[in-house]
Amino acid sequence: MSKRKIGFIAAVMAVVLVPGTAVVAASVKPVPPKPGTTSSVLPAGSDNPQIANGVAIGKDTPTYKTSGLGPSGLNSAAPGGTPERYVDTAIFPGGVLPEGVTVTEAQAINVMRRIGENLQAQGLDFDDVYAMRVFVASPDGSTADFNGFNRGYRQYFANTSLATGKPIDVRLGTAPAAPPFVATAARPSRFMVQVANLPVAGWLVEVEVDAAYPKESKGKPRYKRHGNWWGRWW
């Protein structure tokens, strides 16, 4: 069972996930989280919300905060300093993007994989993330590609049913929805803003996350592999 207590609070009425049952309506009084845990407050009425309304952090909860993480320059075929340089060729062989996949989307996927590596080095994983800050730039000064970022984000976060716990298919570009790269129940609180530029030439995405250490280590990753995506990563 997750270390987090997931609450759904909207005025007096809320939607509560009861393990092994359907989602039902109930009257809930907000309760501070237990020591050593976090409690995400999710929007009521949605089986697959993208982010939390907020998160409460219990007393004596050990936490970990990453630095701002951008994509790695994995596409050596693209010129240095270009956005295409930061397309992950393990996901997109040769740096070639499938139909509808934007460069921002590809960079978001690259960043999420870097976040996973950073967390793993600390004995954490995606399910431990409770807060996220996102900075997105546009290569031409127009409105940033927030939709592209969100598609990349959904491959690694907020992609399971609250009612059943099962993965929910997500879109990659304009392709039909398919199983996410990593199935994760975490829906962190998040803010996302457009910035004029980022510190590395070619970066369109930079992300910082906060994670809480689980009370008990299970000794193995708690996210699920789909196809060979995990195999390519770890």
Backbone as CSV, one residue per row, in Angstrom:
resi,resn,N_x,N_y,N_z,CA_x,CA_y,CA_z,C_x,C_y,C_z
1,MET,0.852,-1.182,0.000,0.000,0.000,0.000,0.888,1.233,0.000
2,SER,0.491,2.280,-0.708,1.280,3.493,-0.789,1.445,4.122,0.578
3,LYS,2.566,4.795,0.795,2.791,5.464,2.050,1.936,6.705,2.177
4,ARG,1.353,7.136,1.087,0.557,8.345,1.123,-0.917,8.044,1.349
5,LYS,-1.550,8.894,2.029,-3.004,8.865,2.124,-3.520,9.855,1.113
6,ILE,-4.316,9.371,0.157,-4.795,10.252,-0.900,-6.176,10.764,-0.530
7,GLY,-6.298,12.040,-0.375,-7.588,12.622,-0.016,-8.193,13.361,-1.183
8,PHE,-9.461,13.415,-1.235,-10.160,14.165,-2.265,-11.103,15.115,-1.535
9,ILE,-10.762,16.394,-1.535,-11.532,17.303,-0.713,-12.088,18.432,-1.565
10,ALA,-13.378,18.638,-1.500,-14.014,19.737,-2.207,-15.147,20.217,-1.325
11,ALA,-14.918,21.327,-0.616,-15.862,21.841,0.374,-16.186,20.745,1.376
12,VAL,-17.476,20.354,1.501,-17.838,19.334,2.479,-17.806,17.964,1.869
13,MET,-18.159,17.876,0.570,-18.214,16.577,-0.089,-16.875,16.261,-0.719
14,ALA,-16.533,14.977,-0.732,-15.277,14.561,-1.347,-15.450,13.190,-1.941
15,VAL,-14.509,12.816,-2.824,-14.486,11.487,-3.391,-13.347,10.735,-2.746
16,VAL,-13.613,9.558,-2.210,-12.613,8.807,-1.462,-12.353,7.483,-2.148
17,LEU,-11.088,7.166,-2.344,-10.706,5.885,-2.918,-10.611,4.859,-1.803
18,VAL,-11.439,3.822,-1.894,-11.406,2.738,-0.926,-10.788,1.530,-1.611
19,PRO,-9.665,0.999,-1.108,-8.994,-0.107,-1.787,-9.948,-1.246,-2.080
20,GLY,-9.920,-1.700,-3.328,-10.707,-2.851,-3.722,-12.161,-2.549,-4.003
21,THR,-12.559,-1.272,-3.954,-13.942,-0.929,-4.219,-13.994,0.208,-5.220
22,ALA,-15.207,0.566,-5.643,-15.368,1.697,-6.549,-15.226,2.999,-5.769
23,VAL,-15.048,4.087,-6.505,-14.985,5.388,-5.874,-16.391,5.787,-5.435
24,VAL,-16.533,6.241,-4.192,-17.835,6.622,-3.668,-17.750,8.011,-3.065
25,ALA,-18.920,8.663,-2.954,-18.970,9.984,-2.342,-19.042,9.831,-0.839
26,ALA,-18.354,10.709,-0.106,-18.379,10.650,1.345,-18.078,12.014,1.912
27,SER,-18.495,12.229,3.158,-18.200,13.470,3.850,-16.879,13.293,4.584
28,VAL,-15.917,14.184,4.317,-14.578,14.024,4.869,-14.129,15.306,5.543
29,LYS,-13.593,15.195,6.727,-12.988,16.318,7.416,-11.482,16.223,7.242
30,PRO,-10.859,17.291,6.725,-9.408,17.234,6.518,-8.672,16.868,7.803
31,VAL,-7.743,15.945,7.684,-6.966,15.481,8.828,-5.487,15.632,8.488
32,PRO,-4.683,16.229,9.377,-3.252,16.351,9.094,-2.631,14.979,8.860
33,PRO,-1.662,14.898,7.952,-1.031,13.599,7.692,-0.244,13.106,8.888
34,LYS,-0.096,11.806,8.973,0.667,11.199,10.050,2.145,11.544,9.894
35,PRO,2.885,11.543,10.995,4.327,11.790,10.900,4.991,10.835,9.902
36,GLY,5.897,11.382,9.118,6.621,10.556,8.167,5.880,10.273,6.883
37,THR,4.743,10.948,6.652,3.973,10.712,5.431,3.597,12.039,4.775
38,THR,3.154,11.967,3.531,2.583,13.116,2.841,1.166,12.768,2.419
39,SER,0.342,13.780,2.260,-1.051,13.572,1.885,-1.402,14.509,0.740
40,SER,-1.649,13.955,-0.440,-1.999,14.754,-1.611,-3.500,15.009,-1.641
41,VAL,-3.885,16.238,-1.875,-5.292,16.616,-1.971,-5.637,16.715,-3.454
42,LEU,-6.510,15.837,-3.915,-6.821,15.742,-5.334,-8.184,16.337,-5.650
43,PRO,-8.358,16.835,-6.879,-9.659,17.366,-7.277,-10.725,16.280,-7.209
44,ALA,-11.910,16.638,-6.749,-13.012,15.685,-6.680,-13.609,15.470,-8.067
45,GLY,-14.143,14.274,-8.284,-14.916,14.005,-9.487,-14.126,13.551,-10.685
46,SER,-12.835,13.344,-10.558,-12.016,12.891,-11.684,-11.307,11.596,-11.314
47,ASP,-11.327,10.633,-12.211,-10.635,9.373,-11.976,-9.161,9.452,-12.340
48,ASN,-8.773,10.505,-13.065,-7.390,10.596,-13.516,-6.930,12.049,-13.562
49,PRO,-6.967,12.765,-12.419,-6.505,14.148,-12.427,-5.017,14.230,-12.727
50,GLN,-4.620,15.323,-13.355,-3.228,15.474,-13.769,-2.314,15.873,-12.611
51,ILE,-2.798,16.757,-11.750,-1.983,17.235,-10.631,-2.846,17.333,-9.379
52,ALA,-2.185,17.473,-8.240,-2.883,17.647,-6.971,-3.207,19.122,-6.755
53,ASN,-4.259,19.370,-5.972,-4.544,20.745,-5.553,-3.461,21.250,-4.611
54,GLY,-2.884,20.333,-3.871,-1.842,20.674,-2.913,-1.394,19.425,-2.197
55,VAL,-0.451,19.577,-1.302,0.047,18.422,-0.562,0.370,18.848,0.865
56,ALA,-0.005,18.007,1.836,0.336,18.240,3.235,1.483,17.306,3.609
57,ILE,2.407,17.804,4.395,3.605,17.039,4.761,3.601,16.824,6.269
58,GLY,3.574,15.569,6.673,3.541,15.246,8.088,4.840,15.582,8.800
59,LYS,4.750,15.688,10.098,5.918,15.980,10.923,6.989,14.910,10.766
60,ASP,8.238,15.361,10.763,9.396,14.459,10.706,9.424,13.612,9.436
61,THR,8.895,14.157,8.350,8.954,13.451,7.064,10.269,13.795,6.364
62,PRO,11.158,12.839,6.150,12.408,13.132,5.444,12.137,13.350,3.961
63,THR,12.664,14.418,3.421,12.394,14.767,2.028,13.690,14.977,1.248
64,TYR,13.545,14.963,-0.058,14.669,15.146,-0.975,14.240,16.113,-2.061
65,LYS,15.069,17.107,-2.355,14.781,18.104,-3.374,15.871,18.059,-4.438
66,THR,15.472,17.868,-5.686,16.459,17.875,-6.757,16.802,19.305,-7.144
67,SER,17.917,19.455,-7.785,18.205,20.694,-8.491,17.334,20.740,-9.745
68,GLY,17.356,21.873,-10.420,16.664,21.938,-11.703,17.331,20.991,-12.684
69,LEU,16.551,20.116,-13.283,17.081,19.117,-14.211,16.576,19.403,-15.621
70,GLY,17.505,19.457,-16.543,17.153,19.610,-17.942,17.452,18.335,-18.691
71,PRO,17.143,18.286,-19.978,17.405,17.089,-20.766,18.891,16.913,-21.051
72,SER,19.298,15.678,-21.235,20.689,15.375,-21.593,20.850,15.445,-23.110
73,GLY,22.026,15.875,-23.538,22.299,15.999,-24.971,22.643,14.652,-25.585
74,LEU,21.647,13.840,-25.805,21.847,12.457,-26.226,21.818,12.256,-27.742
75,ASN,21.394,13.267,-28.468,21.270,13.116,-29.920,22.482,13.754,-30.595
76,SER,23.544,12.978,-30.721,24.801,13.510,-31.266,24.688,13.868,-32.739
77,ALA,23.638,13.411,-33.397,23.461,13.739,-34.816,22.983,15.171,-35.014
78,ALA,22.439,15.786,-33.966,21.938,17.160,-34.065,23.020,18.131,-33.617
79,PRO,23.071,19.318,-34.196,24.089,20.296,-33.796,23.968,20.679,-32.332
80,GLY,25.101,20.930,-31.683,25.088,21.373,-30.301,24.357,22.692,-30.154
81,GLY,23.654,22.851,-29.036,22.933,24.094,-28.783,21.581,24.185,-29.437
82,THR,21.148,23.140,-30.126,19.822,23.133,-30.740,18.869,22.297,-29.888
83,PRO,17.572,22.593,-29.941,16.619,21.788,-29.174,16.655,20.313,-29.550
84,GLU,16.921,20.020,-30.813,16.932,18.635,-31.280,18.067,17.823,-30.651
85,ARG,19.104,18.514,-30.183,20.226,17.825,-29.536,19.760,17.071,-28.292
86,TYR,18.635,17.505,-27.707,18.168,16.959,-26.433,16.990,16.004,-26.599
87,VAL,16.922,15.404,-27.772,15.985,14.304,-28.007,16.668,13.011,-27.575
88,ASP,15.997,12.227,-26.766,16.570,10.983,-26.240,16.492,9.894,-27.309
89,THR,17.641,9.488,-27.815,17.660,8.509,-28.898,17.355,7.086,-28.436
90,ALA,17.334,6.846,-27.117,16.894,5.539,-26.629,15.388,5.377,-26.813
91,ILE,14.666,6.493,-26.784,13.219,6.485,-27.005,12.902,6.746,-28.468
92,PHE,13.637,7.663,-29.082,13.404,8.045,-30.474,14.689,7.768,-31.271
93,PRO,14.844,6.546,-31.780,16.071,6.166,-32.485,16.434,7.168,-33.578
94,GLY,17.708,7.523,-33.594,18.192,8.465,-34.600,17.712,9.878,-34.386
95,GLY,17.007,10.118,-33.266,16.480,11.460,-33.014,15.281,11.806,-33.865
96,VAL,14.720,10.818,-34.534,13.566,11.046,-35.411,12.290,10.966,-34.578
97,LEU,11.490,12.022,-34.612,10.270,12.075,-33.819,9.091,11.542,-34.621
98,PRO,8.280,10.662,-34.023,7.079,10.166,-34.699,6.110,11.315,-34.978
99,GLU,5.134,11.044,-35.812,4.172,12.068,-36.205,3.491,12.674,-34.973
100,GLY,3.506,13.990,-34.926,2.814,14.700,-33.866,3.620,14.903,-32.603
101,VAL,4.739,14.234,-32.452,5.576,14.414,-31.258,6.392,15.697,-31.429
102,THR,6.244,16.618,-30.510,6.966,17.879,-30.592,8.315,17.773,-29.889
103,VAL,9.188,18.714,-30.183,10.497,18.712,-29.535,10.346,18.941,-28.033
104,THR,9.413,19.791,-27.642,9.171,19.992,-26.210,8.710,18.704,-25.548
105,GLU,7.829,17.979,-26.203,7.366,16.690,-25.675,8.536,15.729,-25.520
106,ALA,9.389,15.660,-26.547,10.548,14.760,-26.497,11.502,15.175,-25.386
107,GLN,11.721,16.486,-25.213,12.594,16.940,-24.130,11.975,16.647,-22.762
108,ALA,10.660,16.774,-22.648,9.996,16.449,-21.384,10.233,14.985,-21.016
109,ILE,10.135,14.102,-21.991,10.389,12.678,-21.752,11.838,12.474,-21.313
110,ASN,12.761,13.150,-21.974,14.174,13.079,-21.603,14.358,13.515,-20.146
111,VAL,13.736,14.640,-19.766,13.863,15.155,-18.407,13.269,14.185,-17.396
112,MET,12.106,13.622,-17.703,11.483,12.686,-16.766,12.384,11.474,-16.525
113,ARG,13.051,11.025,-17.537,13.980,9.907,-17.376,15.171,10.316,-16.498
114,ARG,15.643,11.541,-16.673,16.731,12.035,-15.827,16.267,12.154,-14.366
115,ILE,15.033,12.598,-14.168,14.482,12.671,-12.821,14.459,11.277,-12.196
116,GLY,14.027,10.293,-12.963,13.992,8.926,-12.456,15.362,8.437,-12.035
117,GLU,16.385,8.741,-12.818,17.739,8.337,-12.483,18.218,9.034,-11.214
118,ASN,17.907,10.330,-11.107,18.294,11.094,-9.932,17.638,10.534,-8.676
119,LEU,16.347,10.228,-8.765,15.627,9.674,-7.623,16.162,8.292,-7.252
120,GLN,16.407,7.462,-8.253,16.875,6.111,-7.987,18.180,6.125,-7.208
121,ALA,19.045,7.083,-7.499,20.324,7.175,-6.797,20.141,7.458,-5.307
122,GLN,18.955,7.963,-4.935,18.649,8.250,-3.535,17.711,7.219,-2.918
123,GLY,17.480,6.124,-3.622,16.575,5.102,-3.119,15.114,5.483,-3.246
124,LEU,14.808,6.389,-4.165,13.452,6.882,-4.367,12.980,6.535,-5.769
125,ASP,11.696,6.772,-6.039,11.182,6.621,-7.397,10.066,7.615,-7.646
126,PHE,9.438,7.527,-8.801,8.421,8.501,-9.197,7.281,8.593,-8.188
127,ASP,6.884,7.474,-7.596,5.765,7.479,-6.654,6.061,8.296,-5.397
128,ASP,7.320,8.625,-5.150,7.687,9.390,-3.966,7.629,10.903,-4.196
129,VAL,7.403,11.333,-5.436,7.392,12.761,-5.763,6.070,13.379,-5.327
130,TYR,6.148,14.483,-4.593,4.921,15.147,-4.147,4.817,16.597,-4.636
131,ALA,5.871,17.165,-5.203,5.810,18.532,-5.714,6.739,18.668,-6.911
132,MET,6.364,19.541,-7.834,7.134,19.704,-9.073,7.040,21.156,-9.535
133,ARG,8.166,21.677,-10.013,8.210,23.009,-10.598,8.773,22.887,-12.010
134,VAL,8.073,23.464,-12.970,8.388,23.263,-14.384,8.606,24.609,-15.059
135,PHE,9.682,24.701,-15.829,9.993,25.898,-16.604,10.090,25.473,-18.071
136,VAL,9.311,26.122,-18.902,9.242,25.750,-20.317,9.550,26.977,-21.162
137,ALA,10.403,26.809,-22.153,10.756,27.887,-23.074,10.245,27.554,-24.463
138,SER,10.197,28.565,-25.307,9.804,28.376,-26.704,10.992,28.730,-27.582
139,PRO,11.281,27.919,-28.602,12.456,28.202,-29.433,12.323,29.458,-30.282
140,ASP,11.084,29.918,-30.500,10.892,31.077,-31.378,10.213,32.255,-30.680
141,GLY,10.075,32.193,-29.381,9.483,33.303,-28.659,7.970,33.304,-28.620
142,SER,7.337,32.311,-29.231,5.885,32.211,-29.188,5.457,31.545,-27.876
143,THR,4.183,31.250,-27.740,3.715,30.570,-26.538,4.351,29.194,-26.435
144,ALA,4.836,28.870,-25.265,5.501,27.583,-25.061,4.522,26.434,-25.287
145,ASP,5.086,25.281,-25.588,4.294,24.089,-25.909,3.924,23.351,-24.623
146,PHE,2.975,23.909,-23.879,2.558,23.292,-22.621,1.884,21.945,-22.855
147,ASN,1.126,21.835,-23.937,0.464,20.557,-24.223,1.484,19.461,-24.483
148,GLY,2.544,19.802,-25.200,3.594,18.823,-25.453,4.261,18.383,-24.163
149,PHE,4.530,19.341,-23.273,5.117,18.965,-21.988,4.185,18.036,-21.236
150,ASN,2.903,18.352,-21.206,1.961,17.527,-20.448,1.869,16.107,-20.987
151,ARG,1.996,15.935,-22.285,1.996,14.572,-22.833,3.223,13.808,-22.341
152,GLY,4.391,14.463,-22.340,5.590,13.808,-21.831,5.477,13.508,-20.347
153,TYR,4.906,14.438,-19.598,4.702,14.260,-18.154,3.806,13.062,-17.877
154,ARG,2.741,12.921,-18.629,1.789,11.834,-18.405,2.402,10.457,-18.665
155,GLN,3.501,10.395,-19.397,4.154,9.108,-19.601,4.764,8.575,-18.301
156,TYR,4.977,9.465,-17.313,5.672,9.074,-16.088,4.921,9.427,-14.802
157,PHE,3.916,10.279,-14.892,3.153,10.681,-13.724,1.665,10.686,-14.046
158,ALA,0.858,10.499,-12.998,-0.598,10.688,-13.105,-1.199,9.892,-14.254
159,ASN,-0.916,8.610,-14.296,-1.412,7.804,-15.418,-2.023,6.482,-14.960
160,THR,-2.582,6.479,-13.742,-3.306,5.306,-13.274,-4.690,5.731,-12.792
161,SER,-5.636,4.815,-12.862,-7.005,5.070,-12.415,-7.049,5.134,-10.889
162,LEU,-7.697,6.159,-10.365,-7.857,6.250,-8.921,-8.797,5.169,-8.403
163,ALA,-9.727,4.740,-9.242,-10.710,3.746,-8.814,-10.139,2.334,-8.808
164,THR,-9.312,2.012,-9.804,-8.836,0.635,-9.952,-7.344,0.477,-9.724
165,GLY,-6.576,1.564,-9.818,-5.128,1.479,-9.701,-4.448,1.001,-10.972
166,LYS,-5.233,0.723,-12.015,-4.658,0.216,-13.259,-4.173,1.360,-14.142
167,PRO,-3.134,1.102,-14.982,-2.631,2.149,-15.870,-3.698,2.613,-16.855
168,ILE,-3.627,3.888,-17.197,-4.506,4.492,-18.195,-3.654,4.867,-19.397
169,ASP,-4.099,4.504,-20.577,-3.346,4.793,-21.792,-3.164,6.298,-21.981
170,VAL,-2.026,6.676,-22.527,-1.715,8.081,-22.784,-1.249,8.220,-24.228
171,ARG,-1.296,9.440,-24.716,-0.924,9.703,-26.107,0.552,10.084,-26.211
172,LEU,1.175,9.647,-27.280,2.505,10.084,-27.663,2.344,10.797,-28.996
173,GLY,2.470,12.122,-28.979,2.177,12.872,-30.189,0.727,12.694,-30.584
174,THR,0.507,12.371,-31.849,-0.855,12.165,-32.344,-1.191,10.687,-32.500
175,ALA,-0.318,9.821,-32.019,-0.577,8.382,-32.114,-1.731,8.000,-31.191
176,PRO,-2.392,6.880,-31.461,-3.438,6.414,-30.548,-2.869,6.208,-29.149
177,ALA,-3.698,6.421,-28.140,-3.256,6.252,-26.762,-2.760,4.829,-26.539
178,ALA,-1.703,4.707,-25.741,-1.061,3.415,-25.474,-0.600,3.404,-24.019
179,PRO,-0.216,2.224,-23.484,0.247,2.182,-22.093,1.380,3.165,-21.836
180,PRO,1.387,3.825,-20.684,2.459,4.780,-20.377,3.799,4.080,-20.236
181,PHE,4.864,4.844,-20.409,6.202,4.278,-20.275,6.416,3.731,-18.859
182,VAL,5.976,4.478,-17.852,6.067,4.053,-16.459,4.727,4.360,-15.801
183,ALA,4.065,3.345,-15.269,2.772,3.537,-14.610,3.004,4.027,-13.183
184,THR,2.482,5.204,-12.869,2.737,5.840,-11.585,1.464,6.496,-11.064
185,ALA,1.169,6.269,-9.792,-0.018,6.867,-9.187,0.225,8.301,-8.743
186,ALA,1.485,8.719,-8.612,1.797,10.037,-8.066,1.202,11.149,-8.915
187,ARG,0.556,12.086,-8.224,0.042,13.304,-8.845,0.536,14.461,-7.996
188,PRO,1.740,14.941,-8.269,2.318,15.982,-7.415,1.603,17.315,-7.568
189,SER,1.710,18.162,-6.543,1.343,19.557,-6.746,2.372,20.133,-7.728
190,ARG,1.954,21.129,-8.504,2.852,21.553,-9.589,2.558,22.988,-9.986
191,PHE,3.611,23.725,-10.315,3.389,24.941,-11.081,4.243,24.860,-12.329
192,MET,3.776,25.504,-13.400,4.487,25.482,-14.676,4.405,26.875,-15.291
193,VAL,5.542,27.409,-15.666,5.589,28.747,-16.231,6.439,28.755,-17.493
194,GLN,6.159,29.720,-18.351,7.008,29.950,-19.518,8.091,30.948,-19.147
195,VAL,9.309,30.672,-19.607,10.433,31.570,-19.371,11.033,31.977,-20.711
196,ALA,11.754,33.095,-20.699,12.336,33.584,-21.946,13.439,32.667,-22.451
197,ASN,14.228,32.128,-21.535,15.286,31.191,-21.924,15.692,30.390,-20.704
198,LEU,16.450,29.338,-20.949,16.960,28.463,-19.902,18.481,28.467,-19.955
199,PRO,19.162,28.001,-18.903,20.609,28.213,-18.801,21.470,27.477,-19.810
200,VAL,20.920,26.453,-20.471,21.692,25.696,-21.452,21.076,25.922,-22.835
201,ALA,21.894,26.307,-23.777,21.400,26.549,-25.137,20.726,25.295,-25.689
202,GLY,19.520,25.434,-26.149,18.784,24.308,-26.707,17.770,23.710,-25.752
203,TRP,17.902,23.954,-24.460,16.917,23.449,-23.508,15.582,24.166,-23.698
204,LEU,14.519,23.394,-23.724,13.164,23.933,-23.710,12.444,23.599,-22.412
205,VAL,13.021,22.707,-21.621,12.366,22.224,-20.400,13.392,22.111,-19.275
206,GLU,13.013,22.570,-18.091,13.787,22.332,-16.875,12.786,22.045,-15.753
207,VAL,13.080,21.038,-14.934,12.130,20.590,-13.908,12.867,20.351,-12.596
208,GLU,12.223,20.737,-11.511,12.717,20.466,-10.157,11.616,19.728,-9.407
209,VAL,11.963,18.694,-8.650,10.958,17.946,-7.910,11.352,17.795,-6.450
210,ASP,10.321,17.610,-5.608,10.493,17.254,-4.212,9.921,15.863,-4.019
211,ALA,10.614,15.033,-3.244,10.160,13.668,-2.973,10.291,13.382,-1.489
212,ALA,9.457,12.490,-0.997,9.494,12.078,0.408,9.995,10.650,0.499
213,TYR,10.926,10.412,1.400,11.425,9.061,1.590,10.323,8.180,2.187
214,PRO,10.161,6.972,1.653,9.142,6.066,2.210,9.521,5.645,3.620
215,LYS,8.508,5.384,4.440,8.761,4.993,5.832,9.499,3.670,5.907
216,GLU,9.197,2.774,4.949,9.855,1.481,4.926,10.317,1.201,3.513
217,SER,11.570,0.867,3.349,12.085,0.519,2.031,11.633,-0.879,1.643
218,LYS,11.117,-1.003,0.444,10.669,-2.304,-0.036,11.761,-3.048,-0.798
219,GLY,12.906,-2.369,-0.987,14.032,-3.052,-1.590,13.963,-3.240,-3.090
220,LYS,12.957,-2.636,-3.715,12.848,-2.770,-5.166,12.010,-1.625,-5.707
221,PRO,12.163,-1.296,-6.992,11.362,-0.217,-7.561,9.872,-0.525,-7.439
222,ARG,9.072,0.537,-7.247,7.643,0.340,-7.079,6.838,0.739,-8.306
223,TYR,7.504,1.091,-9.370,6.777,1.378,-10.585,6.862,0.182,-11.511
224,LYS,6.062,0.195,-12.555,5.926,-0.985,-13.392,6.549,-0.765,-14.768
225,ARG,7.069,-1.819,-15.301,7.632,-1.756,-16.642,6.567,-2.092,-17.668
226,HIS,6.583,-1.373,-18.799,5.706,-1.677,-19.916,6.566,-1.865,-21.162
227,GLY,6.479,-3.012,-21.766,7.306,-3.292,-22.924,8.771,-3.265,-22.531
228,ASN,9.609,-2.630,-23.348,11.038,-2.596,-23.056,11.505,-1.202,-22.622
229,TRP,10.570,-0.326,-22.265,10.978,1.023,-21.911,11.868,1.038,-20.676
230,TRP,11.462,0.296,-19.636,12.270,0.253,-18.429,13.622,-0.378,-18.716
231,GLY,13.610,-1.451,-19.532,14.851,-2.113,-19.871,15.836,-1.188,-20.567
232,ARG,15.325,-0.317,-21.442,16.213,0.627,-22.115,16.781,1.650,-21.154
233,TRP,15.974,1.944,-20.115,16.378,3.004,-19.198,17.393,2.513,-18.198
234,TRP,16.970,1.526,-17.351,17.868,1.167,-16.248,18.961,0.251,-16.743
